[in-house]
Structure formats: structure tokens, C-alpha cells
């Protein structure tokens, strides 16, 4: 009896799509206005989904409060009101596309959640663009 | 050619997280403010998803009107404007966590939907907390 | 140059529509299923709107962080995960209709916000039912 | 490392549920008010999801701009502000149920997206009714 | 102490922007794709707002159930799953722009709501286009 | 017979709350994490509302297509994927708080909309924080 528990969170951040080993010109050619050297930004919405068996004792798969606090610690405190390219170590040499951000978030959370629980992360860059990753 | 058809519904209910075999103190220690003895409540949003082949005759997997009426009968009429702990038989001895509620709803609907159709139920307790179950 | 600044918040609570001076029968006749003696509940969404001049120094009408903390102190801490009828002094003798709740919230906030700022409070009981009050 | 990239789009269209080989009476018996001979309509919301490996060069699974333009060309330009029964070739002899529409959209997009990328299409007929198809 | 009570409703309808006294060509020149002779359609979302004093007896400005039933009778039953141009008397000689529709709805409801209550109607044609009218 | 017509739009931008005549330290003291020198960002949602009489000829207060194009020209092309502090002339010496941004947008649009039409602009910085201005 596997149930999936999901929790939404959000953070506001600046970024630019940018490869440090490419010129601004090449970055602009490939990434267009998303590569503005002065950055742009988003209200990122995050859905973290954890799948496992219901604990008979508590009726929980995972305590939503614990999950909320874990997302705050690993994601919100690290990314909120930040410039992803400049302020976040993981993107110093990694282009902060939505795809790369969702994998970074997944990896940060994966190491903190018990291995018998499955994890999936969905990241909305805008209400119309979103990505998801479940480690497969 | 398997298509999934989903229908949203909702109900408003009171509940408390509570094990009848535990003291109020122990309930409070484990479940915090969610165990307020006077109850709190939610606008529960429900998504019922049915997967199967398209009927060549009608172009339907399932008649959405039939699905809507089934959800009304099995879920809305049973849970809406109720106290889950006191008014709903299923939770007399079962802690009404979102996880347990979604399994109860799944089981009620599963017995009413043809076995060649797959079923998945997603339940939003708040816009930020939700759970899903597909009988696996 | 009057600008309106709005902040959303939410709280989850149980309630029943109920006049303490009426019988359960009369309450049921007038308020229907909303008067279930065992209570039901909602995810209340709140919008607090403050109108005033932009402070030339800061560019703020009101610091959104201050407004957020004020709503938390006066509304969320007082109402969240509570039974409005039993746990909240203001509704001991006042029927907690959406209309009465929004007036109570307005009065709590009005006394904490400078009198040269106009105040309006909107309260969603469900996504389809909401009320607003601006002290007029 | 498979990531899913999703893009939302929309179109507004008229339709009626209708089999051309049935009488209006039989159509009405089976499809009810959805078979009004004068048509009714919807704001259809569409989510197109593409799953594949992240390109190491760009950090993209698929360039969201390319996906957006493809949806515009194949779906929005073909369906928006149209009568699905009368103006869209695919539904001349196919009942435009949500199920049939999502399969038609899937097939149009499938032929334009590289075969190593998986495709899933979700179509909202209303905020409460939606369908999805992934070619399986 | 004036409180505003609002209720959301919806209906799905086909329409075309069209003046019966103009040629199809002139209609197309002025209204573009919105004048497709075969119609297009929308999920119309409606917000009906009623302002008045709180009744001391009930704590209501207006019984939300009464308001809901009135909207069903006057608007949903008359417009849902209809072609506004062909099936609704009010638009036989009136171009069903969002502006004209909202005035028609306002007038239908105004005659059914007590004159000491103020009325405002907001109509969403799409999530991005909406209109409102309060009889002034 | 005054009807209000509203159109939603959006833009994604980076900014920091910052007075150029204050030190980074003072900016940080007053504006907190919103003053991160490396910027953060938002998906800004915009609602532009125009109030006037319905044109008897067209049934429009204002052609929504004209309004949409005007917003694109004056707001989206100027602000989208930009750094408000660095890339937008209006904020070179003006702190880009939500309050100041909404006034700047209002003034840009006011000069392009006929003076017999009333204008109101609402700007969502996040789904929970928003401001509005109508030139009064």
C-alpha cells in the first residue's frame, strides 16, 4: 500500500542561462533573452513528492512538518532571494536551466530522505514552464 | 490506447489527528496542533483519475457525468460538512491523516468502478499538502 | 498618490453556524448542514489590503514583512488549527459566519495599523465563497 | 538521468459531442446537453510533457522555446477560435470528446518530436475535467 | 457596517462576436478570429458580489445558498452548454461581447435581489480577459 | 453604464530593493534579503483594468486585442527578462519596490489610453504580495 505525499514550497531567485566557458555572444545565440548578462528572475514553485508505505502507528508516510522543514533547510534557505549563478555553489560551473536546478534539488533532498522512500521533485519556473525528476 | 480521465470534486470537513488508544497528551506530542481536541478543518480537493481504453462507440473512457455522480454519492454525500472522526464510520478507529483518507476514498470508489479500469485518487488537504494512492 | 498593498495569508479551522440562544433544531432549520453539531471546517484564505501614500524614503506604503508578521500574530496564531466556536473568544457569543469572521479580523487589524492607512479585509471560506469588509 | 519538461498552452474552441452516423435524438440521449446542435465551447488548457536526457551542452532536455513554437504551430493555430466539429479535419468523422481530442493532439506532436523523447499530453476541458495520453 | 458577499459560478458556452446588421466580411474586419462564423467558445467564470448590512439574526448579508440557487436559475440554466448567439434571447440582436454579457447577467440578477443590496458582477471570458459591472 | 475591462499579462525580471544614495549596509538594514547585491527575481503578474462606456457600435469598452498589444509594447517588451535596476531607465534612480513599479507602469499606460477611460493597474510580485494603483 504505497501512498505519495506531496508538499509545495517556493523561492524567488535571479538567474541567467549561461555557460562560463562560452562567450556572452555564444550564450546569447543559444539562450536568447534568458542569457541577459544582468540576470532576470522567477518565483520558483516546488513540489516535493515522497512515496512509501503508511506507518501503522502514525498514519503518516512521512510527517509533513518534517518534510516542510527539510525543504526549508535544503532549498528555501539556500536559494530564496539569491542569484543562482553567483550565490549558489552548485551553479558556479553548472548552467541553471530548470532541468539542472531540479536535479540539484533532488540530489540535496535524496541524501536526507530514507532510502526506502521514493522521491520526485517538480519545479515550476513559471506557471507555464515546469520540469520534474525522480532519479531515474 | 490507454487514456486517463480525471474529475475534480471537493468537500469541507472537520477532523483531528488522533488515535483513540492514545491519551490526548500522547496525541498532542506526536501530532501537534493537528490534534486539537476541539478539531480544525479543511476544504479538501479531490482528483479521481480513471485509466482505460476509449470506447469506440462513445469516444469516452468513462462518462464524466457518471464519474461525477459516483464521486458525489460515495465521497461528497458521505464526507461534506462532516466531522471525519465523529460522523464517518471509517474513521471511528482510524486516524484521519490525509494518507488514510485517500486510501478510504480509493477503496470506496474501487468497488464501484469496473475492474478493467485503473483508478488513482489524489487528495489535497491544503493547496500545499496533498497525497495520492493508486492501489499499489 | 495612493497605492494599495495586499498580502495573502491562510488558516485552517473548524466551525459550525450556530446561535447559542437557539435550539439545535432551529439552528439546523436556518443554517442547514453548516450547523452540523460536530462541526465542519475550511482552509480560510485571507487578503489584507492597506492603502496609503508611498513613503519617499523607502518606496513602501507599508513594509510587507511587518504586515505579514502582524497578520500572523493577530489572525494566524489566534485562528489556525482552532475550532472558531470553542477556541476563539470573539465567537463564544457570535455566530462565525464568513461575514462575522471578516469583521472580527478587520477590527483586530484596524487597531494595529496607523489610522492614516485605509484597511480592507477579504476572506475566502472556499474558493467559491468569499466576503470583504473595509469598515464602512 | 531522465527529466520531464512541461509546457502549458491554451485554445478556445466550440464543439458538440456528436456522431455523424447517429440521429440528433440518439446523440442527445447519449451525450445530453453536450450534444446541443448549436454547439457550446471551452477554454481548453493543454500541458505537453517531454521526457529525455539532459543535453550536457545546453542543460536542456528540449528548448522550451522550440516546444512552445511547435505547440503553437500544431495545436493553437489549428484549434484556437475554431469549431472543432466543422473547422478541424480530424474531427469531421471523429466525435470530439476530450479523450479523442487528446489523442489527436498527441499524434500531431509525436510526429514532430524526436523518437528518443517520450511524450505525454494532458488536456483540461474545464478546471474540473481533464484527460491525458502518453501513447501507451 | 457594509459587508460584500461573493459567490463564484461558471458556464460553458459557444459564441461569435457578430452584428446581425453587418456582413460577415465587416464582422471579420472588426472582430477578427472572434467572429468565426462557425463559433468558438469559453469556460465563463462568474463572480456575483452582493453588498449590504449583516443581518443581526443570522449573521448573513445574504444566504449564500439562496445566492447560489439564484445564479443557477438565472445564469447557469440559461447559458450553460448553449450557443449565446442562437440559443439565448438576449443576444438575438445584441453582440455577445464580454461587456454586453456582463450587463445582461447584471440586469437578470438585479431584478431578483432586494434593492437595498448593492450588486456587482464580474465575468471571466478567459483566465486573462475579464469584465465587471455594478450598474453605474 | 460604466463597465471595467481587465487584461492579465506577465513578465519575469530581476531586481533588488536598493537606494543608490545609501550604502549596501543601510540598504540591507532597511530592506533585508530583498536587497541582496546580486539580485533576486520574480514572475510578475499584471492586471490592467480600463473603465468606460460600452461603444454601441462594437460592444467594446476597449478592444482587448488593442489593450493586449499596448501592454506588450509598454510593459512586457520593456521589463521582461530584464534587471529592473540596471536595464530599465525608470529605476536608475528609483527603488523598484512593488509600489514604485506599479506607479511607473500606470504612468506609461496612462499616456497611451484615452483620457475618458479610467485606468487601474494591479501588480503581483508573488502570489501572496500584490499592489494596485489607479492614479488617485
Tab-separated table of N, CA and C in Angstrom, chain D residues 70-135:
chain	number	residue	atom	x	y	z
D	70	UNK	N	6.308	24.855	-31.424
D	70	UNK	CA	5.730	23.645	-32.010
D	70	UNK	C	4.258	23.494	-31.600
D	71	UNK	N	3.962	23.736	-30.306
D	71	UNK	CA	2.574	23.661	-29.833
D	71	UNK	C	1.726	24.722	-30.544
D	72	UNK	N	2.297	25.898	-30.722
D	72	UNK	CA	1.540	26.957	-31.408
D	72	UNK	C	1.198	26.519	-32.834
D	73	UNK	N	2.198	25.971	-33.520
D	73	UNK	CA	2.005	25.612	-34.927
D	73	UNK	C	1.024	24.453	-35.085
D	74	UNK	N	1.206	23.413	-34.283
D	74	UNK	CA	0.403	22.195	-34.466
D	74	UNK	C	-0.957	22.253	-33.775
D	75	UNK	N	-1.063	22.985	-32.658
D	75	UNK	CA	-2.306	22.945	-31.883
D	75	UNK	C	-3.025	24.301	-31.876
D	76	UNK	N	-2.343	25.345	-31.410
D	76	UNK	CA	-3.053	26.627	-31.269
D	76	UNK	C	-3.523	27.167	-32.625
D	77	UNK	N	-2.626	27.182	-33.608
D	77	UNK	CA	-3.037	27.716	-34.916
D	77	UNK	C	-4.145	26.863	-35.536
D	78	UNK	N	-4.165	25.594	-35.231
D	78	UNK	CA	-5.163	24.693	-35.830
D	78	UNK	C	-6.503	24.692	-35.104
D	79	UNK	N	-6.491	24.923	-33.793
D	79	UNK	CA	-7.713	24.726	-32.996
D	79	UNK	C	-8.282	26.022	-32.399
D	80	UNK	N	-7.438	27.048	-32.211
D	80	UNK	CA	-7.891	28.218	-31.452
D	80	UNK	C	-8.933	29.033	-32.221
D	81	UNK	N	-10.000	29.392	-31.511
D	81	UNK	CA	-11.115	30.150	-32.104
D	81	UNK	C	-11.745	29.399	-33.273
D	82	UNK	N	-11.737	28.077	-33.160
D	82	UNK	CA	-12.347	27.227	-34.182
D	82	UNK	C	-13.543	26.456	-33.600
D	83	UNK	N	-14.355	25.949	-34.523
D	83	UNK	CA	-15.373	24.966	-34.184
D	83	UNK	C	-14.763	23.611	-34.502
D	84	UNK	N	-14.496	22.809	-33.474
D	84	UNK	CA	-13.746	21.566	-33.696
D	84	UNK	C	-14.468	20.658	-34.688
D	85	UNK	N	-15.798	20.551	-34.582
D	85	UNK	CA	-16.551	19.664	-35.481
D	85	UNK	C	-16.497	20.133	-36.929
D	86	UNK	N	-16.604	21.448	-37.136
D	86	UNK	CA	-16.748	21.961	-38.512
D	86	UNK	C	-15.442	22.414	-39.138
D	87	UNK	N	-14.518	22.927	-38.310
D	87	UNK	CA	-13.333	23.585	-38.874
D	87	UNK	C	-12.073	22.719	-38.843
D	88	UNK	N	-12.111	21.598	-38.121
D	88	UNK	CA	-10.885	20.805	-37.946
D	88	UNK	C	-11.073	19.442	-38.615
D	89	UNK	N	-10.249	19.195	-39.631
D	89	UNK	CA	-10.348	17.984	-40.448
D	89	UNK	C	-10.447	16.709	-39.595
D	90	UNK	N	-9.598	16.637	-38.546
D	90	UNK	CA	-9.519	15.408	-37.755
D	90	UNK	C	-10.850	15.011	-37.111
D	91	UNK	N	-11.730	15.998	-36.897
D	91	UNK	CA	-12.994	15.699	-36.207
D	91	UNK	C	-14.191	15.680	-37.159
D	92	UNK	N	-13.919	15.683	-38.451
D	92	UNK	CA	-15.028	15.585	-39.415
D	92	UNK	C	-15.806	14.283	-39.191
D	93	UNK	N	-15.064	13.215	-38.894
D	93	UNK	CA	-15.716	11.923	-38.662
D	93	UNK	C	-15.362	11.312	-37.306
D	94	UNK	N	-14.903	12.144	-36.416
D	94	UNK	CA	-14.488	11.648	-35.089
D	94	UNK	C	-15.136	12.542	-34.033
D	95	UNK	N	-15.839	11.933	-33.100
D	95	UNK	CA	-16.534	12.664	-32.037
D	95	UNK	C	-15.515	13.405	-31.168
D	96	UNK	N	-15.595	14.749	-31.054
D	96	UNK	CA	-14.562	15.484	-30.310
D	96	UNK	C	-14.739	15.440	-28.794
D	97	UNK	N	-14.766	14.224	-28.232
D	97	UNK	CA	-14.682	14.095	-26.771
D	97	UNK	C	-13.275	14.519	-26.345
D	98	UNK	N	-13.126	14.855	-25.068
D	98	UNK	CA	-11.796	15.202	-24.559
D	98	UNK	C	-10.807	14.082	-24.845
D	99	UNK	N	-11.262	12.838	-24.709
D	99	UNK	CA	-10.388	11.683	-24.949
D	99	UNK	C	-9.889	11.668	-26.399
D	100	UNK	N	-10.813	11.862	-27.347
D	100	UNK	CA	-10.387	11.846	-28.744
D	100	UNK	C	-9.518	13.056	-29.095
D	101	UNK	N	-9.820	14.206	-28.508
D	101	UNK	CA	-9.006	15.400	-28.797
D	101	UNK	C	-7.576	15.195	-28.309
D	102	UNK	N	-7.403	14.628	-27.112
D	102	UNK	CA	-6.037	14.488	-26.576
D	102	UNK	C	-5.223	13.507	-27.414
D	103	UNK	N	-5.872	12.486	-27.969
D	103	UNK	CA	-5.149	11.539	-28.825
D	103	UNK	C	-4.753	12.208	-30.143
D	104	UNK	N	-5.645	13.004	-30.698
D	104	UNK	CA	-5.320	13.730	-31.942
D	104	UNK	C	-4.132	14.670	-31.715
D	105	UNK	N	-4.158	15.408	-30.609
D	105	UNK	CA	-3.051	16.335	-30.313
D	105	UNK	C	-1.747	15.554	-30.116
D	106	UNK	N	-1.826	14.466	-29.361
D	106	UNK	CA	-0.634	13.626	-29.155
D	106	UNK	C	-0.032	13.193	-30.491
D	107	UNK	N	-0.893	12.714	-31.385
D	107	UNK	CA	-0.373	12.206	-32.663
D	107	UNK	C	0.255	13.313	-33.513
D	108	UNK	N	-0.353	14.502	-33.483
D	108	UNK	CA	0.224	15.623	-34.229
D	108	UNK	C	1.611	15.976	-33.692
D	109	UNK	N	1.746	16.001	-32.365
D	109	UNK	CA	3.031	16.382	-31.765
D	109	UNK	C	4.061	15.259	-31.866
D	110	UNK	N	3.584	14.020	-31.728
D	110	UNK	CA	4.502	12.856	-31.738
D	110	UNK	C	5.356	12.834	-33.011
D	111	UNK	N	4.741	13.178	-34.131
D	111	UNK	CA	5.458	13.115	-35.408
D	111	UNK	C	6.481	14.240	-35.544
D	112	UNK	N	6.429	15.219	-34.648
D	112	UNK	CA	7.338	16.368	-34.738
D	112	UNK	C	8.422	16.344	-33.656
D	113	UNK	N	8.330	15.390	-32.725
D	113	UNK	CA	9.301	15.336	-31.620
D	113	UNK	C	10.155	14.084	-31.766
D	114	UNK	N	11.470	14.229	-31.563
D	114	UNK	CA	12.409	13.116	-31.766
D	114	UNK	C	11.980	11.861	-31.013
D	115	UNK	N	12.181	10.726	-31.648
D	115	UNK	CA	11.625	9.484	-31.110
D	115	UNK	C	12.312	9.044	-29.813
D	116	UNK	N	13.511	9.556	-29.521
D	116	UNK	CA	14.142	9.207	-28.232
D	116	UNK	C	13.573	10.002	-27.057
D	117	UNK	N	12.647	10.917	-27.333
D	117	UNK	CA	11.983	11.673	-26.269
D	117	UNK	C	10.586	11.103	-26.066
D	118	UNK	N	10.207	10.866	-24.811
D	118	UNK	CA	8.850	10.409	-24.516
D	118	UNK	C	7.907	11.604	-24.480
D	119	UNK	N	6.647	11.371	-24.814
D	119	UNK	CA	5.673	12.458	-24.899
D	119	UNK	C	4.429	12.089	-24.108
D	120	UNK	N	3.903	13.078	-23.380
D	120	UNK	CA	2.611	12.922	-22.710
D	120	UNK	C	1.825	14.219	-22.892
D	121	UNK	N	0.544	14.102	-23.170
D	121	UNK	CA	-0.290	15.290	-23.348
D	121	UNK	C	-1.455	15.234	-22.361
D	122	UNK	N	-1.677	16.337	-21.647
D	122	UNK	CA	-2.820	16.469	-20.743
D	122	UNK	C	-3.685	17.622	-21.232
D	123	UNK	N	-4.987	17.402	-21.288
D	123	UNK	CA	-5.909	18.407	-21.819
D	123	UNK	C	-7.005	18.669	-20.796
D	124	UNK	N	-7.100	19.938	-20.347
D	124	UNK	CA	-8.186	20.346	-19.461
D	124	UNK	C	-9.336	20.889	-20.297
D	125	UNK	N	-10.499	20.241	-20.213
D	125	UNK	CA	-11.689	20.752	-20.911
D	125	UNK	C	-12.341	21.840	-20.053
D	126	UNK	N	-12.346	21.624	-18.745
D	126	UNK	CA	-12.732	22.628	-17.758
D	126	UNK	C	-11.739	22.465	-16.598
D	127	UNK	N	-11.751	23.397	-15.636
D	127	UNK	CA	-10.853	23.181	-14.490
D	127	UNK	C	-11.153	21.892	-13.724
D	128	UNK	N	-12.316	21.308	-13.910
D	128	UNK	CA	-12.707	20.108	-13.159
D	128	UNK	C	-12.654	18.821	-13.984
D	129	UNK	N	-12.518	18.936	-15.309
D	129	UNK	CA	-12.475	17.744	-16.176
D	129	UNK	C	-11.198	17.749	-17.010
D	130	UNK	N	-10.392	16.701	-16.907
D	130	UNK	CA	-9.218	16.664	-17.777
D	130	UNK	C	-8.817	15.237	-18.103
D	131	UNK	N	-8.038	15.112	-19.182
D	131	UNK	CA	-7.644	13.793	-19.700
D	131	UNK	C	-6.155	13.831	-20.036
D	132	UNK	N	-5.520	12.639	-20.064
D	132	UNK	CA	-4.128	12.614	-20.502
D	132	UNK	C	-3.833	11.333	-21.270
D	133	UNK	N	-2.823	11.421	-22.127
D	133	UNK	CA	-2.474	10.315	-23.017
D	133	UNK	C	-0.970	10.357	-23.274
D	134	UNK	N	-0.349	9.147	-23.206
D	134	UNK	CA	1.094	9.101	-23.443
D	134	UNK	C	1.454	8.035	-24.475
D	135	UNK	N	0.503	7.676	-25.323
D	135	UNK	CA	0.811	6.801	-26.453
D	135	UNK	C	0.914	5.324	-26.101
